[in-house]
Short mmCIF file of C-alpha atoms in Angstrom, two decimals:
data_model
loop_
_atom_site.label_atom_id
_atom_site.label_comp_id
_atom_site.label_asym_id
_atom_site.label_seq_id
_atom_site.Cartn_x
_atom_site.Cartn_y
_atom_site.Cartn_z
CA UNK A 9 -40.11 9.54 -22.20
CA UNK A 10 -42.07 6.77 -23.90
CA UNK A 11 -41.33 2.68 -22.09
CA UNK A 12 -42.80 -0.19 -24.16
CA UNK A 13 -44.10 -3.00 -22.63
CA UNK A 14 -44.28 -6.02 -25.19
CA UNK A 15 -45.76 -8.98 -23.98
CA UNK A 16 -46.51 -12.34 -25.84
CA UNK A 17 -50.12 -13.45 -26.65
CA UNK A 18 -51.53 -9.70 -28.17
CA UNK A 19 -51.21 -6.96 -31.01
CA UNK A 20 -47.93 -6.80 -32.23
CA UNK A 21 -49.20 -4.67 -35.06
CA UNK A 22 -49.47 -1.79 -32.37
CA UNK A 23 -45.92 -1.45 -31.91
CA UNK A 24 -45.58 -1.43 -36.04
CA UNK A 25 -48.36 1.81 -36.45
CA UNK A 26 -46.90 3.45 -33.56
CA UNK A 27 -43.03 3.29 -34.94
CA UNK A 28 -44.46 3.81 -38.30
CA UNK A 29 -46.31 7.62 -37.19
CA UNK A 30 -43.37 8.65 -34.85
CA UNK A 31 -41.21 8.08 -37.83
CA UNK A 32 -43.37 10.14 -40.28
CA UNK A 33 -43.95 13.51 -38.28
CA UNK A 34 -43.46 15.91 -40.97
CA UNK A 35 -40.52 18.01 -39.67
CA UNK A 36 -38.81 20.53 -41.97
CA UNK A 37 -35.19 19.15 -43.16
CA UNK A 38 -32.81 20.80 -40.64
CA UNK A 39 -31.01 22.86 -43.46
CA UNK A 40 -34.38 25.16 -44.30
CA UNK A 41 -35.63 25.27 -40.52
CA UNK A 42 -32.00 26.30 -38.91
CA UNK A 43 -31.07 28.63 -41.85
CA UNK A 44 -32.06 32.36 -41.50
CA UNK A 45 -31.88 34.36 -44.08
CA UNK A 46 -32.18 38.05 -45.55
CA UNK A 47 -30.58 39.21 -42.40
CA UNK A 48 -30.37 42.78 -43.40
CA UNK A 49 -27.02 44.43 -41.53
CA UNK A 50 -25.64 48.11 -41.98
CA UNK A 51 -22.67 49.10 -39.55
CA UNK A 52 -20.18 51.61 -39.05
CA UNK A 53 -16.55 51.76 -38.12
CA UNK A 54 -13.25 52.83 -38.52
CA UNK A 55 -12.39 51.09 -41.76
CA UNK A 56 -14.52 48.82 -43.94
CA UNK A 57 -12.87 46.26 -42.58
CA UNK A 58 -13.66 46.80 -39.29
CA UNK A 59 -17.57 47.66 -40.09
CA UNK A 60 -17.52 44.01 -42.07
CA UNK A 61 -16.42 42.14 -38.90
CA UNK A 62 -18.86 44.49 -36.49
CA UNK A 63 -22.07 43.90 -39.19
CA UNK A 64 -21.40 40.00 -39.15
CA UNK A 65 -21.42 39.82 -35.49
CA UNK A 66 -24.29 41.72 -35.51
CA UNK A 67 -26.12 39.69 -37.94
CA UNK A 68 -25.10 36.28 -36.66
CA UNK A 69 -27.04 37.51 -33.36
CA UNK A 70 -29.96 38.98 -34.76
CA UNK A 71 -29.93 35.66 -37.18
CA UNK A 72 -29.71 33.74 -33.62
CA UNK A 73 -32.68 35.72 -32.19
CA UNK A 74 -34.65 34.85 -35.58
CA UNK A 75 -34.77 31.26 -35.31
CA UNK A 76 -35.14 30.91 -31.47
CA UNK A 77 -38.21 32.74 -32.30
CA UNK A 78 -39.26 30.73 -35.00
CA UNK A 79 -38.64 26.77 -33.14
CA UNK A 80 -40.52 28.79 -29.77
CA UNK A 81 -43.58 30.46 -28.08
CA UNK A 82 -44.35 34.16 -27.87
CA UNK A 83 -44.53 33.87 -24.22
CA UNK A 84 -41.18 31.71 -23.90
CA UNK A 85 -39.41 34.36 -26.04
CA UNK A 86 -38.15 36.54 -22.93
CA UNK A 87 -36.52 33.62 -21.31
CA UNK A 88 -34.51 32.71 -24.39
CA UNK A 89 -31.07 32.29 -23.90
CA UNK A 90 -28.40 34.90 -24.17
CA UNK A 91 -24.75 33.54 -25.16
CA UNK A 92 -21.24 35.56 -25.29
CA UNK A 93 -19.82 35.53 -29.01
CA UNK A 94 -17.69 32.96 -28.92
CA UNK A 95 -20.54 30.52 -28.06
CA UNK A 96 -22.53 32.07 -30.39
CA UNK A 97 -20.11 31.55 -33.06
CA UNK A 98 -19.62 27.76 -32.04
CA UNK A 99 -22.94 27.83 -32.94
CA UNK A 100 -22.88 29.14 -36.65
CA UNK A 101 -22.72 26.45 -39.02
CA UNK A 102 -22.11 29.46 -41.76
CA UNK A 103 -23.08 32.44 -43.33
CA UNK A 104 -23.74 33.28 -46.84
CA UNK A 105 -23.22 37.24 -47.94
CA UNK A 106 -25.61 39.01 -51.24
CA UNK A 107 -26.19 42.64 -51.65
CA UNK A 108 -22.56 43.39 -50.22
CA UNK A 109 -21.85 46.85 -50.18
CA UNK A 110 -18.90 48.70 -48.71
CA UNK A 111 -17.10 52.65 -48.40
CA UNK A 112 -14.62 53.35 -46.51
CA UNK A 113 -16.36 53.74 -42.80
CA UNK A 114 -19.50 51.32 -44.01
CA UNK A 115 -21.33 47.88 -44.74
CA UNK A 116 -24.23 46.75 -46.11
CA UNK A 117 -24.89 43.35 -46.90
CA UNK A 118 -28.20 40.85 -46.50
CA UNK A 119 -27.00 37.53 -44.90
CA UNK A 120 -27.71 33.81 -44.81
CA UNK A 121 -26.98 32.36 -41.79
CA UNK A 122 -26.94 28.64 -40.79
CA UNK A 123 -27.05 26.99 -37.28
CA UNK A 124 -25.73 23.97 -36.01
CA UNK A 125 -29.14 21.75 -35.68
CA UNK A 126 -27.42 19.69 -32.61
CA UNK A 127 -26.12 22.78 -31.09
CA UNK A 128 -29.48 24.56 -31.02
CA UNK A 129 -31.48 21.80 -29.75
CA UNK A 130 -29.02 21.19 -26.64
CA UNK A 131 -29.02 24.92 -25.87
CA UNK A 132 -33.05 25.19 -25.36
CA UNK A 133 -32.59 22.32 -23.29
CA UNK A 134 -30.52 23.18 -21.12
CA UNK A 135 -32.28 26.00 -20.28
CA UNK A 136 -35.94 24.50 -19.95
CA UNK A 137 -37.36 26.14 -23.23
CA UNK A 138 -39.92 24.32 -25.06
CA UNK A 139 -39.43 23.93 -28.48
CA UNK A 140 -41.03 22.75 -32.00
CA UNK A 141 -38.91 21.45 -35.30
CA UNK A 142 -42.26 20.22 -36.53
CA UNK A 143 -43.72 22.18 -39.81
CA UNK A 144 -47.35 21.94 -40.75
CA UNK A 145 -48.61 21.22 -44.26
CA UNK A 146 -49.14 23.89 -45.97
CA UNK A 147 -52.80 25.86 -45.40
CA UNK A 148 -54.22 28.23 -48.11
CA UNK A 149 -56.44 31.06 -47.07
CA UNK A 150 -59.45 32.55 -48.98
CA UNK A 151 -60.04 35.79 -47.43
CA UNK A 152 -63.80 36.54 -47.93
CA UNK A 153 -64.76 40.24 -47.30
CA UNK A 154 -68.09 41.17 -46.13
CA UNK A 155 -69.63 44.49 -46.37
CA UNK A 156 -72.36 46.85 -46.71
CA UNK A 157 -72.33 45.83 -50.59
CA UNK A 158 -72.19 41.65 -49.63
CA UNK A 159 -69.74 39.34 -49.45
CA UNK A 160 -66.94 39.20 -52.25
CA UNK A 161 -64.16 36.89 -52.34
CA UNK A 162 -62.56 36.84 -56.24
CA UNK A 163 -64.13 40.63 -56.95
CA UNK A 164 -63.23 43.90 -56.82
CA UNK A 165 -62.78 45.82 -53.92
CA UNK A 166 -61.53 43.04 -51.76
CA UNK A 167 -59.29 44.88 -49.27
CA UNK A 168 -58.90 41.71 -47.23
CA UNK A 169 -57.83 39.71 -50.33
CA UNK A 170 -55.40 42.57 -51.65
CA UNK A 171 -53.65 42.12 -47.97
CA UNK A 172 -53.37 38.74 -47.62
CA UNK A 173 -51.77 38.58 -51.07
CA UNK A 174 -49.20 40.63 -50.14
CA UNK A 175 -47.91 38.14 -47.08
CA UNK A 176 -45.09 36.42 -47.80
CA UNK A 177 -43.73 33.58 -45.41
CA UNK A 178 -39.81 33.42 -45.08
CA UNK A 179 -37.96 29.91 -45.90
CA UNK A 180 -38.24 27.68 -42.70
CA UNK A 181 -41.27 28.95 -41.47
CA UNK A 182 -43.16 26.06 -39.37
CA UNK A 183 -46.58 27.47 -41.12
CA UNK A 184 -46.73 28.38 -44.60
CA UNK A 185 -49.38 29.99 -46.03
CA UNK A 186 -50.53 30.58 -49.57
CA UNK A 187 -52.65 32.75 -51.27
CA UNK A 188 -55.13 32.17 -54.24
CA UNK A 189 -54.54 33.04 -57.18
CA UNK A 190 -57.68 34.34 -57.91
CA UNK A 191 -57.57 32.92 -61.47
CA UNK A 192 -60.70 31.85 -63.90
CA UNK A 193 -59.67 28.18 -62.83
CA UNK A 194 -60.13 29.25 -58.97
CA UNK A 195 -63.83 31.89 -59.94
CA UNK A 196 -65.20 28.64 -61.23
CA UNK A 197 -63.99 26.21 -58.22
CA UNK A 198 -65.79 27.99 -55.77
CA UNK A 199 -67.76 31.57 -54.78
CA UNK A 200 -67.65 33.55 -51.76
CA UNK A 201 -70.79 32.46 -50.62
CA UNK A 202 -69.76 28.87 -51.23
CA UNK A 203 -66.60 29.34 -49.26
CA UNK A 204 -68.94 31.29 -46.30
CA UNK A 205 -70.92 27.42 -45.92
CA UNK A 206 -68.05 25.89 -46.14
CA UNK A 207 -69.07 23.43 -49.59
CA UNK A 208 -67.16 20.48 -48.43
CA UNK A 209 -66.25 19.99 -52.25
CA UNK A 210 -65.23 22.49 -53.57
CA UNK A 211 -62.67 23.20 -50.37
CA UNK A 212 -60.86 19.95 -50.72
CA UNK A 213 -60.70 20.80 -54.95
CA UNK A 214 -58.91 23.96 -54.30
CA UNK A 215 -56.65 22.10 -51.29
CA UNK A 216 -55.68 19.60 -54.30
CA UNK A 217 -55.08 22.50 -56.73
CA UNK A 218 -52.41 24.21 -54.34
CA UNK A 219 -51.39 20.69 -52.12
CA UNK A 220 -52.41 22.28 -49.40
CA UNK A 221 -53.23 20.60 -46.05
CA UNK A 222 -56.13 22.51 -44.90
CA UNK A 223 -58.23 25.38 -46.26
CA UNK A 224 -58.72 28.10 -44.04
CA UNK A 225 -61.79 30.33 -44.40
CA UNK A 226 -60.88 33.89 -43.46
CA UNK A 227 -64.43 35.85 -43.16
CA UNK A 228 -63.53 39.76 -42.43
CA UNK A 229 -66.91 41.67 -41.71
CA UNK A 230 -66.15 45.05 -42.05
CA UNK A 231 -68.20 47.69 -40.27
CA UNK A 232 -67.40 51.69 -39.03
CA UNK A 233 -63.91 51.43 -37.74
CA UNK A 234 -64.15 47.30 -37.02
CA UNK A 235 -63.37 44.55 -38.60
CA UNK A 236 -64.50 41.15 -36.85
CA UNK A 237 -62.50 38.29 -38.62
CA UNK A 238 -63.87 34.60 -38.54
CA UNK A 239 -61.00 32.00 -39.82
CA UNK A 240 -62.63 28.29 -40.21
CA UNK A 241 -60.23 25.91 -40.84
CA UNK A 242 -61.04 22.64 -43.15
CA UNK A 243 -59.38 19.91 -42.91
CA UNK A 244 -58.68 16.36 -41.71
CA UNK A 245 -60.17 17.15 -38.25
CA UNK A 246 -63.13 18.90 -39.47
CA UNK A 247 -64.33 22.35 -39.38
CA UNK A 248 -62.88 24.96 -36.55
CA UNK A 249 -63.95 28.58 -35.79
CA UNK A 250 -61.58 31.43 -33.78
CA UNK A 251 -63.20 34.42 -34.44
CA UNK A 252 -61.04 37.90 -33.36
CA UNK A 253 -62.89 41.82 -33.91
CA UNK A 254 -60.18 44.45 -34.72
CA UNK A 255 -60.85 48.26 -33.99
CA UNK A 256 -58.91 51.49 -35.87
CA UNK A 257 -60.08 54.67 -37.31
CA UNK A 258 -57.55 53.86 -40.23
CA UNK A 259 -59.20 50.89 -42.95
CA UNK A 260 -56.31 50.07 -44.25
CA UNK A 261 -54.02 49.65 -41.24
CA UNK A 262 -57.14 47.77 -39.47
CA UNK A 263 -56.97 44.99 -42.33
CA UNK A 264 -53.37 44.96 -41.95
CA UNK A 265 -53.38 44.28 -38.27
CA UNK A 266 -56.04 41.77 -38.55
CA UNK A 267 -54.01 40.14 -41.12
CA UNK A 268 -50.55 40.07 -39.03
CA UNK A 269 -52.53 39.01 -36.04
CA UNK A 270 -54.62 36.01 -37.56
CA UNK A 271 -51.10 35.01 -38.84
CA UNK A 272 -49.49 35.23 -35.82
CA UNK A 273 -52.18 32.95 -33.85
CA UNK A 274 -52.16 30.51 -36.69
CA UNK A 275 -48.10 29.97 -35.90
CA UNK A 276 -48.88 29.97 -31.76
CA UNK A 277 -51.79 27.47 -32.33
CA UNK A 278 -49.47 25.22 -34.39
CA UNK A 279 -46.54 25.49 -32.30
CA UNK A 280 -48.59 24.52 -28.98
CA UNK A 281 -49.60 21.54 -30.62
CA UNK A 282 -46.05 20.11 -31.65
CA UNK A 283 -43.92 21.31 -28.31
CA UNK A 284 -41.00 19.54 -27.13
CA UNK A 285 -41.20 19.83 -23.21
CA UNK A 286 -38.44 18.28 -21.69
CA UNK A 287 -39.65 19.03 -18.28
CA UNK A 288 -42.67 16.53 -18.30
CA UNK A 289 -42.69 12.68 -18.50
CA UNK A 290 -45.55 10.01 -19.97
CA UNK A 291 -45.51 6.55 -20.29
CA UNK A 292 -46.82 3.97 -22.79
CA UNK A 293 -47.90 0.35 -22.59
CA UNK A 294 -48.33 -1.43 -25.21
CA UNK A 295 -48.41 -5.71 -25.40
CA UNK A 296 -46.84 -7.60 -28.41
CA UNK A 297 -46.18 -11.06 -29.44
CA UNK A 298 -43.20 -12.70 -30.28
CA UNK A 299 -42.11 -16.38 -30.87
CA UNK A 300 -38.46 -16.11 -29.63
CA UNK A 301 -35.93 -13.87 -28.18
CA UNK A 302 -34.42 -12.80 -31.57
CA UNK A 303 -37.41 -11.65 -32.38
CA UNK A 304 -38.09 -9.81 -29.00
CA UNK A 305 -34.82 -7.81 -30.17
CA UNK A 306 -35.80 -6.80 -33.40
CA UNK A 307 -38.84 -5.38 -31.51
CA UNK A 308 -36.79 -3.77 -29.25
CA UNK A 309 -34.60 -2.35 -31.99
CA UNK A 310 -37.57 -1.43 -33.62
CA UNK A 311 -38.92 0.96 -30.31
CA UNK A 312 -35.41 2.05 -29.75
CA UNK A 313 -35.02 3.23 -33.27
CA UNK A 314 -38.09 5.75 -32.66
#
């Protein structure tokens, strides 16, 4: 809960800054955040007809699961709420159907499904659950690999690279993440060892080149069955280090869970930062002037508005 206190004789301009950054948290539009999609369903049944209506149930719930997920954190995710179908389908805003297929006991289809913004929101409420609608800008990784042969980030074998190309982030993702494209444009921008001492130049060219927020540093070192991963992240705040070691007899499933796990505490890290918690309370003074009492109610109209 945020009280203003505006009083005459000080900064007025406070009130204008604060109302102006409340207003200007990015947040992803409500269509790409609440809409899962390539819900994969496959069900059985009687009749075709009667698989159709058991896979879209199914999908509108495994859709549901999706984006409580996405909006929540890892550890809240076992005391997300469970509702009966027909709440669940008060829910659905709709549902879009590609790659329909269909016999006469069987179908397949991928599915698009929507939420009700509104609906959502009250739900994890109710129940206490912390929440985020806030996405981050997006963050581009250059995924240096260090080895017995030095450090390589645009040559060849790059095992780290070759992985993190392959991630793909779906729509409405709170974090995106992009990948170089490793082209003459980006060899000449910067080098691996460049990258390693983090050339303050060169990072904020490439962040330009993609529009990307921040450039994250991803440093595997790759020794006998362990891989010890340094991400620094560049940005507005300044340089930060989490550093993570990985252990598997297998090389290429070792990169692969380092990969899925460095993405994975990227999306907690951001989420943690832009909860809703309903459960806690703060206040905020703040002293303004104003000549008269319409203009006390524009200010007023001004905090309410936020």
């Amino acid at each position: 809960m945020m009280r203003g206190y505006c009083r005459r004789g000080t900064a007025w301009l406070f009130c204008l800054l604060l109302a102006g950054f409340l207003s200007h948290v990015p947040a992803l539009a409500a269509t790409d955040l609440f809409t899962v999609s390539g819900v994969a369903v496959d069900a059985n049944a009687g009749s075709s007809a009667d698989a159709r209506v058991r896979a879209l149930a199914e999908g509108q719930r495994l859709a549901y699961r999706q984006l409580l997920q996405r909006m929540t954190l890892r550890a809240d995710w076992r005391r997300l709420p469970l509702v009966d179908e027909p709440t669940l389908n008060e829910l659905v805003l709709g549902i879009e159907i590609a790659d329909e297929r269909t016999s006469s006991t069987r179908y397949i289809a991928k599915l698009t499904v929507s939420f009700k913004p509104g609906g959502i929101r009250d739900l994890l409420r109710q129940n206490n659950v912390p929440f985020t609608e806030t996405a981050a800008r997006p963050a581009l990784v250059l995924p240096v690999y260090q080895s017995d042969a030095g450090v390589t980030l645009w040559g060849d074998p790059n095992p780290w690279r070759d992985a993190w190309a392959n991630v793909s982030t779906p729509p409405g993702s709170l974090v995106q993440l992009l990948a170089p494209l490793g082209d003459i444009e980006d060899v000449n921008t910067i080098s691996a060892e460049q990258a390693v001492a983090g050339d303050a130049g060169r990072l904020r060219a490439l962040a330009l080149r993609y529009s990307a927020g921040d450039v994250l540093v991803a440093l595997a070192a790759a020794t006998a069955g362990r891989l010890d991963v340094t991400v620094t992240r560049y940005g507005g705040t300044g340089p930060q280090a989490a550093v993570e070691s990985f252990t598997g007899s297998n090389p290429a499933q070792l990169i692969q869970t380092a990969v899925d796990a460095v993405k994975t505490r990227l999306e907690e890290d951001w989420k943690r930062q832009t909860l809703l918690r309903f459960g806690e309370q703060a206040s905020l003074s703040a002293k303004v002037p104003f000549r008269d009492l319409p203009e006390w109610l524009k200010i007023r109209q001004k905090l309410a508005a936020t």
